CSV table of C-alpha atoms and ligand atoms in Angstrom, one decimal:
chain,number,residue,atom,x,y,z
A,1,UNK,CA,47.0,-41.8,-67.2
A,2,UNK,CA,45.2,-44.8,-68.3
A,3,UNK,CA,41.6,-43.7,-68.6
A,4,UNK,CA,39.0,-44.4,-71.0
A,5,UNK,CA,38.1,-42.1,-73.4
A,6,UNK,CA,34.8,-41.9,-74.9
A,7,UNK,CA,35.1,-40.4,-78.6
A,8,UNK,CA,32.9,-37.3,-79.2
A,9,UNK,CA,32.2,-35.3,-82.9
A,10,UNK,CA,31.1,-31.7,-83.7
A,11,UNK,CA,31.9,-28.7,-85.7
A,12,UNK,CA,33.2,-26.6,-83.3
A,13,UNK,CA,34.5,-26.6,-80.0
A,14,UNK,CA,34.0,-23.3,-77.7
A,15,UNK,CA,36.5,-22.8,-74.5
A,16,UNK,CA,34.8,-21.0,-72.2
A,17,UNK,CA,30.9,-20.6,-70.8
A,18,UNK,CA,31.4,-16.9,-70.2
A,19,UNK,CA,29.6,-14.0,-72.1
A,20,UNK,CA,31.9,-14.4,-74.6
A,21,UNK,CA,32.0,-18.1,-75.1
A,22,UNK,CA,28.5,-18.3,-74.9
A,23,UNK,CA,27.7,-15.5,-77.7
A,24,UNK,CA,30.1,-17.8,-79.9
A,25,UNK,CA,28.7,-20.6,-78.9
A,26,UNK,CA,25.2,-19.4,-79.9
A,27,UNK,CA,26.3,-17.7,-83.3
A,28,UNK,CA,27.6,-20.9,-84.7
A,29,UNK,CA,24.6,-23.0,-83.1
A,30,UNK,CA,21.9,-20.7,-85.2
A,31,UNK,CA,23.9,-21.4,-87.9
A,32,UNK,CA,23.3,-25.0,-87.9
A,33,UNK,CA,26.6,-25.7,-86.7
A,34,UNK,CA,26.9,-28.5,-83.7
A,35,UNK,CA,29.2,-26.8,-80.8
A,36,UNK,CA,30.4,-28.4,-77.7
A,37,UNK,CA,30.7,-25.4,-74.9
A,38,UNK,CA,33.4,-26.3,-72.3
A,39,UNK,CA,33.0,-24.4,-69.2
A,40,UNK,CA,35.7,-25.1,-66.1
A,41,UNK,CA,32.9,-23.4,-63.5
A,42,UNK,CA,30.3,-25.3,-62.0
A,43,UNK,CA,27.7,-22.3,-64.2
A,44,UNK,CA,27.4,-20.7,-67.3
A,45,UNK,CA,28.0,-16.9,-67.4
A,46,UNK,CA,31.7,-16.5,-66.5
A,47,UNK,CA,32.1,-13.4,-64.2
A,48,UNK,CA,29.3,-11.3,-65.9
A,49,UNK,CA,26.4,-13.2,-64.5
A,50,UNK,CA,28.1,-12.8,-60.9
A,51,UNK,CA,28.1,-8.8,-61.7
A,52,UNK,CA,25.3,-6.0,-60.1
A,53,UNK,CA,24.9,-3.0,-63.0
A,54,UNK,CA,26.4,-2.8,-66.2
A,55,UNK,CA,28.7,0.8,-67.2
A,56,UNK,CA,27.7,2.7,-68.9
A,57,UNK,CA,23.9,2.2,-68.6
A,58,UNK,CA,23.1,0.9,-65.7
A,59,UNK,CA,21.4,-1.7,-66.6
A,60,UNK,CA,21.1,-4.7,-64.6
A,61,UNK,CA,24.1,-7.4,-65.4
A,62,UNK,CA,21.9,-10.4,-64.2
A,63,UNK,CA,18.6,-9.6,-66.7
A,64,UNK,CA,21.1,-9.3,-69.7
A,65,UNK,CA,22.8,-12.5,-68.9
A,66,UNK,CA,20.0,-14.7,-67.5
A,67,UNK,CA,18.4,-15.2,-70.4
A,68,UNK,CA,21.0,-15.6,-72.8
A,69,UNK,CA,22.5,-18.1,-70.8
A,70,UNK,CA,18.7,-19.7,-70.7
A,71,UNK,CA,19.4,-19.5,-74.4
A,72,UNK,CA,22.1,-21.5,-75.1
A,73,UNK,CA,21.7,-23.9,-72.1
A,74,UNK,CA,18.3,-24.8,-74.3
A,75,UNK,CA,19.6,-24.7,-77.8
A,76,UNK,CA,19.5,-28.5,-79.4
A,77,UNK,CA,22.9,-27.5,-81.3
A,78,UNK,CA,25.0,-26.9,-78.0
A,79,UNK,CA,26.1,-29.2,-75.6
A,80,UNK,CA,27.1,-28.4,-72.6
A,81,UNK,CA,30.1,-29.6,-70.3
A,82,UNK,CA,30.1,-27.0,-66.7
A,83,UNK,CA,32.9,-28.6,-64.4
A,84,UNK,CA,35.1,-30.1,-67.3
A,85,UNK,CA,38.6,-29.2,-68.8
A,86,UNK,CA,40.4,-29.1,-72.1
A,87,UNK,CA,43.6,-30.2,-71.5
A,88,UNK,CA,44.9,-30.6,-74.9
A,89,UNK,CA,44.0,-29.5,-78.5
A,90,UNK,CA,46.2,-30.8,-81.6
A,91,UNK,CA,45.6,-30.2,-85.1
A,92,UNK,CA,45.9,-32.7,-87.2
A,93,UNK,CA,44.9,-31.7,-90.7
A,94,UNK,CA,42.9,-28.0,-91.8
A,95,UNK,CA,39.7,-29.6,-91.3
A,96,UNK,CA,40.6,-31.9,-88.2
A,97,UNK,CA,41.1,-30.9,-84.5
A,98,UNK,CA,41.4,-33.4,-81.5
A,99,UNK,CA,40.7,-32.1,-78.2
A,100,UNK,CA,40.8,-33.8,-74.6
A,101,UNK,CA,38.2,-33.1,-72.4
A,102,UNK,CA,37.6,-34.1,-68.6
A,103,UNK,CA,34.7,-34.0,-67.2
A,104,UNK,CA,34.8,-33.7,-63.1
A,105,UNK,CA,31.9,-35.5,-61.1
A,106,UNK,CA,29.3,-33.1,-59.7
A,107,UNK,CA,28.1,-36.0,-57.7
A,108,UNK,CA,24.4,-35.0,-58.2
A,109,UNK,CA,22.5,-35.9,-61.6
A,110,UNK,CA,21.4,-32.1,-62.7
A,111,UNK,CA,18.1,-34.0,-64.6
A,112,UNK,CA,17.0,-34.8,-61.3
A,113,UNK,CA,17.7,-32.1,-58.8
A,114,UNK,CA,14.9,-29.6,-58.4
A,115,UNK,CA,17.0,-27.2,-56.8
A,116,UNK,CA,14.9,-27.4,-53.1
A,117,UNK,CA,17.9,-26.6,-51.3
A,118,UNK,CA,17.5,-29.8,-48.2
A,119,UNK,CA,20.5,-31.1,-49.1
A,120,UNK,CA,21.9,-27.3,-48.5
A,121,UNK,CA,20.2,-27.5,-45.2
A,122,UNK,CA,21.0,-30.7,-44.0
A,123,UNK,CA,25.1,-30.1,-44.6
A,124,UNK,CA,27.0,-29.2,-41.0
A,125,UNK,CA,29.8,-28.5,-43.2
A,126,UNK,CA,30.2,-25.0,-43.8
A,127,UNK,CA,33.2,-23.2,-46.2
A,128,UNK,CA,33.7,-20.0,-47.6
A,129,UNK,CA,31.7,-18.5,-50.6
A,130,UNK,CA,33.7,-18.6,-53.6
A,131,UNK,CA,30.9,-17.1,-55.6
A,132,UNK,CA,29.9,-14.9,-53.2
A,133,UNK,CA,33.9,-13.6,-53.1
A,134,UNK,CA,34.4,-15.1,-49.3
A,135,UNK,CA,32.2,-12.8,-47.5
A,136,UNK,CA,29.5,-15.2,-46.1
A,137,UNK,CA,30.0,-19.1,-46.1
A,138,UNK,CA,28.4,-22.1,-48.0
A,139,UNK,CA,27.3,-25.9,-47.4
A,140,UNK,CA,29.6,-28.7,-49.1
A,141,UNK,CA,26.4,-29.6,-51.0
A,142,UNK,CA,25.3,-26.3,-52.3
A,143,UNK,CA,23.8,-24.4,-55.2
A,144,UNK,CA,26.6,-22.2,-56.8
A,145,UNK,CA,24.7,-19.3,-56.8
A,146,UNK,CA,20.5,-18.2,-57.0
A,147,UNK,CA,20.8,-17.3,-61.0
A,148,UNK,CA,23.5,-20.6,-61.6
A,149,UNK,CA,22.8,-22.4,-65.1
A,150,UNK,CA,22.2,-25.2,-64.1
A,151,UNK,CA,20.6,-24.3,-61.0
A,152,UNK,CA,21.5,-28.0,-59.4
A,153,UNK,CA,22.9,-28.9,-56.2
A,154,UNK,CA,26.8,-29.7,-56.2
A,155,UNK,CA,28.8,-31.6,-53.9
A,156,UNK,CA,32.1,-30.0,-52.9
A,157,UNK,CA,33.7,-33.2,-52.6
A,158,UNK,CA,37.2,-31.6,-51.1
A,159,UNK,CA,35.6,-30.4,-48.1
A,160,UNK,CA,32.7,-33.0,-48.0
A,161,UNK,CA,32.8,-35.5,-44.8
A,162,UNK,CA,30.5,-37.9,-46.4
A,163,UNK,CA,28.3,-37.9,-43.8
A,164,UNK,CA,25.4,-39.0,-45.9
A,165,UNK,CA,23.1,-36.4,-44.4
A,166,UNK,CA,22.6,-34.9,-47.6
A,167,UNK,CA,21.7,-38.2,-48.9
A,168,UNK,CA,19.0,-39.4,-46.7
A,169,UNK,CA,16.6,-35.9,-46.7
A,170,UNK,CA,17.4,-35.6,-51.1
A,171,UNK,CA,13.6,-36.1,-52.3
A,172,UNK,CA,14.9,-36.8,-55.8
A,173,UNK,CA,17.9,-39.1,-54.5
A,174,UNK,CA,19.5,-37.7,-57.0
A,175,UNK,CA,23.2,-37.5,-55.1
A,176,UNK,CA,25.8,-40.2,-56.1
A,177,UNK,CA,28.8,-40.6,-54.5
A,178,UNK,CA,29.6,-43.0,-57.4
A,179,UNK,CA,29.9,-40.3,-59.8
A,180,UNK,CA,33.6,-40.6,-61.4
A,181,UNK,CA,36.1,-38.2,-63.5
A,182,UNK,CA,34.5,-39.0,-67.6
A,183,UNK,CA,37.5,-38.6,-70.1
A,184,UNK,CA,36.8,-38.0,-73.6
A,185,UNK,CA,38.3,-37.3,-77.5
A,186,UNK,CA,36.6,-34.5,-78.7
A,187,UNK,CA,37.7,-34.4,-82.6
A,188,UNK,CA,36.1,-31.2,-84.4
A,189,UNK,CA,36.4,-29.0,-87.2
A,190,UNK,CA,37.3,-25.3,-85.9
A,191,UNK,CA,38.3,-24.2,-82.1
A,192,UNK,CA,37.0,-20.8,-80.2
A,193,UNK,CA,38.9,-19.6,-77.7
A,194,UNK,CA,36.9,-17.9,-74.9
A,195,UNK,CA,38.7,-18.5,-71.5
A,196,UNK,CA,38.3,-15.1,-70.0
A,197,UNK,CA,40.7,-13.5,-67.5
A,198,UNK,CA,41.6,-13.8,-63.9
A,199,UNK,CA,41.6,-11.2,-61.5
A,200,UNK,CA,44.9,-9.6,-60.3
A,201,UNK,CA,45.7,-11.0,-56.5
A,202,UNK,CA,45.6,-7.9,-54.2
A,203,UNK,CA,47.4,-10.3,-52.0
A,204,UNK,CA,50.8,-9.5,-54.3
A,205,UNK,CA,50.8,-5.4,-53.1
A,206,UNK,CA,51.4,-6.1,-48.8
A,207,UNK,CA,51.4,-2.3,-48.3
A,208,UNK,CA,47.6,-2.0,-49.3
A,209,UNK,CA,47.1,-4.4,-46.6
A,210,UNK,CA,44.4,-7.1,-48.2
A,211,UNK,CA,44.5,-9.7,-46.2
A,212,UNK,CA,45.5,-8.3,-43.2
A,213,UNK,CA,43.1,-5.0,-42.7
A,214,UNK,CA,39.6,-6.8,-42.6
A,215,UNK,CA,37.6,-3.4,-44.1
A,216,UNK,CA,40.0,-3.5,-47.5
A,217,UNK,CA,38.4,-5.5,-50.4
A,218,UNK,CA,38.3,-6.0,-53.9
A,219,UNK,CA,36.3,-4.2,-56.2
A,220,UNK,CA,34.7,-7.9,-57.2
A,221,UNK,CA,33.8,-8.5,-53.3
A,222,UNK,CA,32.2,-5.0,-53.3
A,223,UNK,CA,30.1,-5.7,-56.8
A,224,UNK,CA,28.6,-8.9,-54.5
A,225,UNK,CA,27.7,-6.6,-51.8
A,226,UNK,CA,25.8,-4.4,-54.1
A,227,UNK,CA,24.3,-6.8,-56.7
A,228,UNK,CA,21.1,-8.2,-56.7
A,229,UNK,CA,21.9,-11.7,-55.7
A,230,UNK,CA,23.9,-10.2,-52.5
A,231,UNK,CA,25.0,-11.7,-49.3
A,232,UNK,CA,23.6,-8.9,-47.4
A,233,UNK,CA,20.6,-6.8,-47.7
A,234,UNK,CA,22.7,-3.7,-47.3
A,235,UNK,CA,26.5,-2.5,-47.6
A,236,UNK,CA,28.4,-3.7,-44.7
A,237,UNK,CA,31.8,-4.2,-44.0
A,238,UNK,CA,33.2,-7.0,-43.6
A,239,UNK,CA,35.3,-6.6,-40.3
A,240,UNK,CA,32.5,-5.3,-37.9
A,241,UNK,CA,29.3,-5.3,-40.1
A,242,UNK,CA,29.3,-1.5,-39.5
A,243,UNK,CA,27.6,0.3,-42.7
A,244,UNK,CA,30.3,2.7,-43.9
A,245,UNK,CA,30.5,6.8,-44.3
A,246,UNK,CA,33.4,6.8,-46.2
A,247,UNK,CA,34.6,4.6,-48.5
A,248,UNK,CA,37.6,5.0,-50.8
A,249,UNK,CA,38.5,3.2,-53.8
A,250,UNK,CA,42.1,2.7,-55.5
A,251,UNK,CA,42.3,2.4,-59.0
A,252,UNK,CA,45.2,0.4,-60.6
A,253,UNK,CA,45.8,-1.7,-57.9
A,254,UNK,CA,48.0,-4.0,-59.8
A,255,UNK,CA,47.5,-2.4,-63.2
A,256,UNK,CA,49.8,-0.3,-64.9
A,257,UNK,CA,52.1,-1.4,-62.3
A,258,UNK,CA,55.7,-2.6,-63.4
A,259,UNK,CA,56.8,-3.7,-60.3
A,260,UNK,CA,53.7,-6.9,-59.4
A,261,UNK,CA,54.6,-7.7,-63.3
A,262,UNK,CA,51.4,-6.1,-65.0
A,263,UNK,CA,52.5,-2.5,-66.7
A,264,UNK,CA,49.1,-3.1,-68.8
A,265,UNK,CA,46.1,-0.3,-68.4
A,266,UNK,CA,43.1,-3.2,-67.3
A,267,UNK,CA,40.8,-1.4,-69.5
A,268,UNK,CA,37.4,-1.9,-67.0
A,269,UNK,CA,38.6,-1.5,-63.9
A,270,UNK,CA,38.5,3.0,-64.0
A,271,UNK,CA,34.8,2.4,-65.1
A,272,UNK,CA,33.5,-0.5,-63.1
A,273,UNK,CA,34.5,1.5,-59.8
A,274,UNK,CA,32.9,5.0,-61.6
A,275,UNK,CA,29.6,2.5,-62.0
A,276,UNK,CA,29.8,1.1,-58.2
A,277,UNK,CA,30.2,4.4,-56.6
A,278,UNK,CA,27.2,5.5,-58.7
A,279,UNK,CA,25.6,2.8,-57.6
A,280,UNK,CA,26.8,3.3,-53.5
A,281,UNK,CA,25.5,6.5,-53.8
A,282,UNK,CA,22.2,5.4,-54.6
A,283,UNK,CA,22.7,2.8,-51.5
A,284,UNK,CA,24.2,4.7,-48.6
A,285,UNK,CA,23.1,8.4,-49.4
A,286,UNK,CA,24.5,10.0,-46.8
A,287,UNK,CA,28.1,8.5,-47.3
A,288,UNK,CA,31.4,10.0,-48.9
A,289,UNK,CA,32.6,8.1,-51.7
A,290,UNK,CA,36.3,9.1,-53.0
A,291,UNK,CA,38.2,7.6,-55.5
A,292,UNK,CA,42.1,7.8,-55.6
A,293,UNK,CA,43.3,7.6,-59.2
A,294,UNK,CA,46.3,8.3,-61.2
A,295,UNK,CA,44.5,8.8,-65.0
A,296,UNK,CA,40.6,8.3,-65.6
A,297,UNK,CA,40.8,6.4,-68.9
A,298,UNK,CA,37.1,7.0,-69.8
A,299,UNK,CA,37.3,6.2,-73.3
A,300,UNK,CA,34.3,4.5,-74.8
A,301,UNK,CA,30.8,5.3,-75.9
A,302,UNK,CA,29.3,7.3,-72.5
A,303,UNK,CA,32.0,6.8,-70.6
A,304,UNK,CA,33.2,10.4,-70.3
A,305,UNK,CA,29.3,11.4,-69.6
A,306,UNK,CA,29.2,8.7,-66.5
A,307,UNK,CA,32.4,9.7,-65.5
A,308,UNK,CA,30.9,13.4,-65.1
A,309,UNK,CA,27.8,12.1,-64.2
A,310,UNK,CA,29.5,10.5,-61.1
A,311,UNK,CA,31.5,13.8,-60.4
A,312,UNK,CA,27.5,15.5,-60.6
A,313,UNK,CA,26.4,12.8,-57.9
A,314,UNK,CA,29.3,14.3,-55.6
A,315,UNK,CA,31.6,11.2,-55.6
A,316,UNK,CA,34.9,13.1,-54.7
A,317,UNK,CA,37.8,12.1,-57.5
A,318,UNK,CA,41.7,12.4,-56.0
A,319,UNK,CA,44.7,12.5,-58.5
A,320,UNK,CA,46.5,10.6,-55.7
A,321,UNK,CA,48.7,7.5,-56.1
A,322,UNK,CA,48.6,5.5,-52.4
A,323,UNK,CA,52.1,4.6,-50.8
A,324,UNK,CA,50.4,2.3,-47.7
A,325,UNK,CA,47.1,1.8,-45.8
A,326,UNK,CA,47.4,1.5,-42.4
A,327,UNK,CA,44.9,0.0,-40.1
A,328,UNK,CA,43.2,1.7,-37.2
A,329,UNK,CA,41.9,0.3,-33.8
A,330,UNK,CA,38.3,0.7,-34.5
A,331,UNK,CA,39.0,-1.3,-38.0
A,332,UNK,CA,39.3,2.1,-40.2
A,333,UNK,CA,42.4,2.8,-42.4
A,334,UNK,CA,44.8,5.5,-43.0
A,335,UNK,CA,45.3,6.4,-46.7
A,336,UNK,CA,48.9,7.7,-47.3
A,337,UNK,CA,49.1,9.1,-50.9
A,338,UNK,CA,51.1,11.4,-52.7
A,339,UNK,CA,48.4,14.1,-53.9
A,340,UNK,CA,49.4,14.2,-57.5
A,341,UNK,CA,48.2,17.6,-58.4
A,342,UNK,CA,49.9,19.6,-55.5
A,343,UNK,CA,53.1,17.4,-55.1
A,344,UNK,CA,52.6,16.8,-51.5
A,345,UNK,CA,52.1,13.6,-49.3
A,346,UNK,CA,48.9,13.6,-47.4
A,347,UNK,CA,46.9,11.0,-45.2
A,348,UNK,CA,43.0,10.6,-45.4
A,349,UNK,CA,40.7,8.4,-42.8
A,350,UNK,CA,38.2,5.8,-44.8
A,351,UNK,CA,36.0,3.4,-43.0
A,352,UNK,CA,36.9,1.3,-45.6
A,353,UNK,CA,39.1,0.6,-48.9
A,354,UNK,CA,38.1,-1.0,-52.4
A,355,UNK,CA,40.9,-2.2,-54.2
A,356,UNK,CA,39.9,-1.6,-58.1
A,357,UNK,CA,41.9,-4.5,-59.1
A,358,UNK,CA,42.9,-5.2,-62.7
A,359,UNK,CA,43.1,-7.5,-65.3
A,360,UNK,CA,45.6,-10.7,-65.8
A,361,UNK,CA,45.8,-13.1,-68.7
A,362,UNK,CA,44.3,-16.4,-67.9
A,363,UNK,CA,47.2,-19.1,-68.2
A,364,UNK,CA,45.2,-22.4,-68.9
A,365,UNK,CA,44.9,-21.4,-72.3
A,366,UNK,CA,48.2,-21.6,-73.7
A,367,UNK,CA,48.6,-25.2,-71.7
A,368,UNK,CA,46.4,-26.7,-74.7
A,369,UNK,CA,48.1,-26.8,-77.6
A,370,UNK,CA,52.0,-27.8,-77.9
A,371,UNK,CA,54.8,-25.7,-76.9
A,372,UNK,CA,54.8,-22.7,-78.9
A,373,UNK,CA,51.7,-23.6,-81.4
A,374,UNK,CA,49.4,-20.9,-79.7
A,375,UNK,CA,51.5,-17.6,-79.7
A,376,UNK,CA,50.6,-15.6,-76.3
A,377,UNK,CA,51.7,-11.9,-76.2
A,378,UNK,CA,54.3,-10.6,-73.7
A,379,UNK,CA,51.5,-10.4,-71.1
A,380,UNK,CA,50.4,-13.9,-71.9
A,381,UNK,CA,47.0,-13.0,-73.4
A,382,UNK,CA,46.1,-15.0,-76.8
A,383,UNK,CA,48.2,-13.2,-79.5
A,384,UNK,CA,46.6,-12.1,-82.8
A,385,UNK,CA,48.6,-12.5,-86.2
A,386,UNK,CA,46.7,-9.5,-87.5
A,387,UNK,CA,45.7,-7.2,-85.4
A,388,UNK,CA,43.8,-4.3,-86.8
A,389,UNK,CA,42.7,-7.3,-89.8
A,390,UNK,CA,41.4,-9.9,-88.5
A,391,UNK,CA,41.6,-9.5,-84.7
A,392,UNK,CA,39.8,-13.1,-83.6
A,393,UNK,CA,42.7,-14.8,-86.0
A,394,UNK,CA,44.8,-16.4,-83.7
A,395,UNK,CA,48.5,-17.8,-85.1
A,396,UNK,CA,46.6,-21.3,-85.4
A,397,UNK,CA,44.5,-21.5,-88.7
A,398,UNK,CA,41.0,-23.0,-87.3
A,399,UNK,CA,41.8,-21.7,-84.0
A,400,UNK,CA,40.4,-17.9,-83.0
A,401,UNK,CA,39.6,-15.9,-80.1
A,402,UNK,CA,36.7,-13.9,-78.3
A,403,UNK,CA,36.8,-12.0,-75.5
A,404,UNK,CA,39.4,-11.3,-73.0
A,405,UNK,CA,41.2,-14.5,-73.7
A,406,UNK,CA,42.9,-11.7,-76.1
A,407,UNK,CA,43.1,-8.5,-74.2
A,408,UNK,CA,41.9,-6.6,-71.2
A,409,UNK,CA,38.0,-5.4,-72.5
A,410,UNK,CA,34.6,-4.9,-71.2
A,411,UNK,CA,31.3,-6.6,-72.0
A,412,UNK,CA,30.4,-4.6,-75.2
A,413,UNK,CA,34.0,-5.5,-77.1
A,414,UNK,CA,34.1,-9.2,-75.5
A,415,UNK,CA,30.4,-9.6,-77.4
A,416,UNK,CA,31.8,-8.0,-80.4
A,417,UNK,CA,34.8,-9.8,-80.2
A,418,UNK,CA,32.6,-13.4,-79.9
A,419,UNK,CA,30.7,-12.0,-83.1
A,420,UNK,CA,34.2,-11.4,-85.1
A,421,UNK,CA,35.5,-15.2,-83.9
A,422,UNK,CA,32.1,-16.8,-84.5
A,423,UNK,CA,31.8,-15.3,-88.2
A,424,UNK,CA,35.5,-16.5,-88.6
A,425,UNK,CA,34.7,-19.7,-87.6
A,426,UNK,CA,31.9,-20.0,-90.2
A,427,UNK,CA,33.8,-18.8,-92.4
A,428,UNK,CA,36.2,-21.3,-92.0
A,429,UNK,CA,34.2,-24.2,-91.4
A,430,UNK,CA,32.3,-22.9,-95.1
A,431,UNK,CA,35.7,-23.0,-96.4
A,432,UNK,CA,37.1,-26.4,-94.9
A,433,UNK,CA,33.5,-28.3,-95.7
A,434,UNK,CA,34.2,-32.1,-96.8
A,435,UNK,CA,32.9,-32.6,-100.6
B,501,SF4,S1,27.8,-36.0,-47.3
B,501,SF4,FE1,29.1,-34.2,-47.6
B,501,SF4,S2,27.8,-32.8,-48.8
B,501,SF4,FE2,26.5,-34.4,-47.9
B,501,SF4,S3,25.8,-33.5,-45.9
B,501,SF4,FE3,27.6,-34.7,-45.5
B,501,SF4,S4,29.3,-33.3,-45.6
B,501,SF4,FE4,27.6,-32.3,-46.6
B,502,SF4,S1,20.4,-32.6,-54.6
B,502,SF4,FE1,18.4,-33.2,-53.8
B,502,SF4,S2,18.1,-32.2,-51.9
B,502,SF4,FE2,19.7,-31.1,-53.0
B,502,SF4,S3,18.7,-29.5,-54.1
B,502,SF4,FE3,18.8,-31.2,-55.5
B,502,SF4,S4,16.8,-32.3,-55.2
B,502,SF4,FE4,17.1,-30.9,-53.4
């Protein structure tokens, strides 16, 4: 490719606008240090700011993220790039990194948008949610998200007609079609690695049905239905917008699972579907909640107490591993599962099925640096050369990692981890500082 580059400086550059990213971003920023946070997503706040209540305390996901994102999105010693890439990092001497960065148009100058929504209005094209996991539809000009940082209109350019009626009711005129890609060379002096994880595709197990039985989703589309920046005002599903009685959930759908290629225990996904059917039991009082699991891995600090707490609440727990879901005329699903405990096969009728999915490594990480350089583990996650010693060292000196770039986690160890890789990178920017 023959683009221009515009050359950029800093101490640090920070993959990633997540909770993680951003808690490194903001360590090395208070230290005086000049960061450049790269973030792929159109917001800040990865997948936590997208989340309803925090396990184990039930606080609210939104009010602890909001205003750290605020945070960093203000501080003078971050600068921001949402919608923009890495696409390759080389190191070319202890105390020398060079990083290419593109930057993909938004086609609306944030500065100016005041986030009144007419564009969103005036849009007859309409697509599917992606922040809202697919179950309600958005404009092609559109706000992410009510809570997005920066709350600015975008233009979806792939699905856009360019019609223009956006345009023409824009108070600001702050939309520009003109907008190009911006390439740059980012050279800094220490790299943090925060580019999260993706979610396993439900889509890889057929016999659970996703895809094909409209009332089985993922545990992420059912954390939008009960969050505070919702689709709905109430728990519906999705095939008939009937409010369910019984609702099951399946834990390790695609974790711990040798046979879709993940044999790894997701770490979250046993507690996140403890915390939502807490939380559905708050919602829909009169339904059943029952949750099909092979172990309950409640292994931090209150999780074995939420776990019973749950079990107090009446949410019914099933040592039960489920062979096929089967779809019903009236849209409800057979469970077939072997019930663990007595060694027999049984069926149970649900109205609908969450699939607790797990964890996968996120593979645009080891795409930045040369073949090799960056050593993944076997489940492609960012490998550490010391482990127990220095667990945000990654096989790169200069180079370290936060969050779950690293390893399944939840919230509490990603922002420890981002603590560990942020005092590293001090510590090595202290070490490598020109005389
Ligand atoms: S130009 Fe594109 S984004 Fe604007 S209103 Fe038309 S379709 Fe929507
Ligand atoms: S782009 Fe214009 S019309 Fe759309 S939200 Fe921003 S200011 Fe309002």
């Amino acid at each position: 490719m023959n683009e221009e580059r515009k050359m950029l400086h800093y101490d640090a550059l920070v993959v990633g606008g997540g909770i993680a990213g951003g808690e490194a971003a903001l360590n090395l920023a208070n230290t005086g240090y000049k960061v450049l946070l790269v973030e792929k997503d159109r917001s800040l706040g990865g997948k936590m700011i997208l989340l309803s209540k925090v396990f184990p305390t039930l606080d609210c996901s939104a009010c602890i993220t909001t205003p750290k994102v605020s945070e960093i999105a203000r501080h003078k010693n971050i600068t921001i790039f949402t919608e923009s890439e890495v696409t390759a990092i080389v190191k070319k001497s202890e105390n020398d990194f060079t990083a290419q960065v593109t930057k993909k148009p938004r086609y609306v100058r944030v500065e100016d948008c005041t986030a009144c929504q007419l564009c969103e209005k005036a849009c007859p094209v309409s697509v599917r949610d992606e922040y809202q996991s697919g179950l309600i539809g958005r404009k092609a000009a559109f706000i992410p998200f009510s809570i997005a940082n920066p709350k600015a209109a975008a233009i979806d350019i792939e699905n856009c007609t360019l019609c223009g009626a956006c345009e023409k009711v824009c108070p600001t005129h702050c939309i520009d079609f003109t907008m190009e890609t911006e390439y740059y060379e980012l050279h800094v002096r220490t790299v943090v690695l925060a580019t999260g994880f993706n979610l396993f595709d439900p889509l890889q197990i057929p016999r659970y049905g996703y895809g094909q039985h409209k009332n089985v989703i993922t545990s992420m589309q059912m954390e939008r239905e009960i969050a505070p920046t919702r689709p709905y005002n109430t728990i519906l599903r999705p095939g008939d917008g009937k409010v369910p009685d019984r609702i099951a959930y399946v834990l390790c759908t695609g974790s711990r699972d040798a046979t879709v290629g993940n044999p790894i225990c997701s770490q979250i996904c046993c507690m996140y579907s403890i915390k939502q059917a807490q939380l559905l039991m708050g919602a829909l009082p009169m339904a059943d909640v029952t949750i099909y699991y092979i172990n309950i891995r409640s292994f931090g600090k209150g999780f074995e107490e939420f776990y019973q707490q749950a079990k107090g609440m009446g949410v019914n727990f099933v040592k039960g591993k489920i062979g096929k879901i089967t779809e019903k005329e009236n849209g409800n699903l057979i469970l077939r599962y072997e019930d663990i405990n007595e060694g027999v096969v049984k069926e149970a009728e649900h109205d609908m099925v969450v699939l607790s999915v797990g964890v996968k490594s996120n593979p645009t990480v080891g795409k930045m640096f040369g073949r090799g350089e960056l050593k993944l583990d076997p489940f492609h996650f960012v490998a550490q050369d010391d482990l127990l010693g220095s667990p945000s060292k990654t096989s790169i000196d200069g180079v370290f990692v936060a969050g779950t770039a690293s390893a399944p986690m939840d919230i509490p160890d990603s922002i420890l981890s981002a603590g560990s890789a942020s005092s590293e990178a001090i510590s090595y920017l202290i070490q490598h500082q020109e005389p």
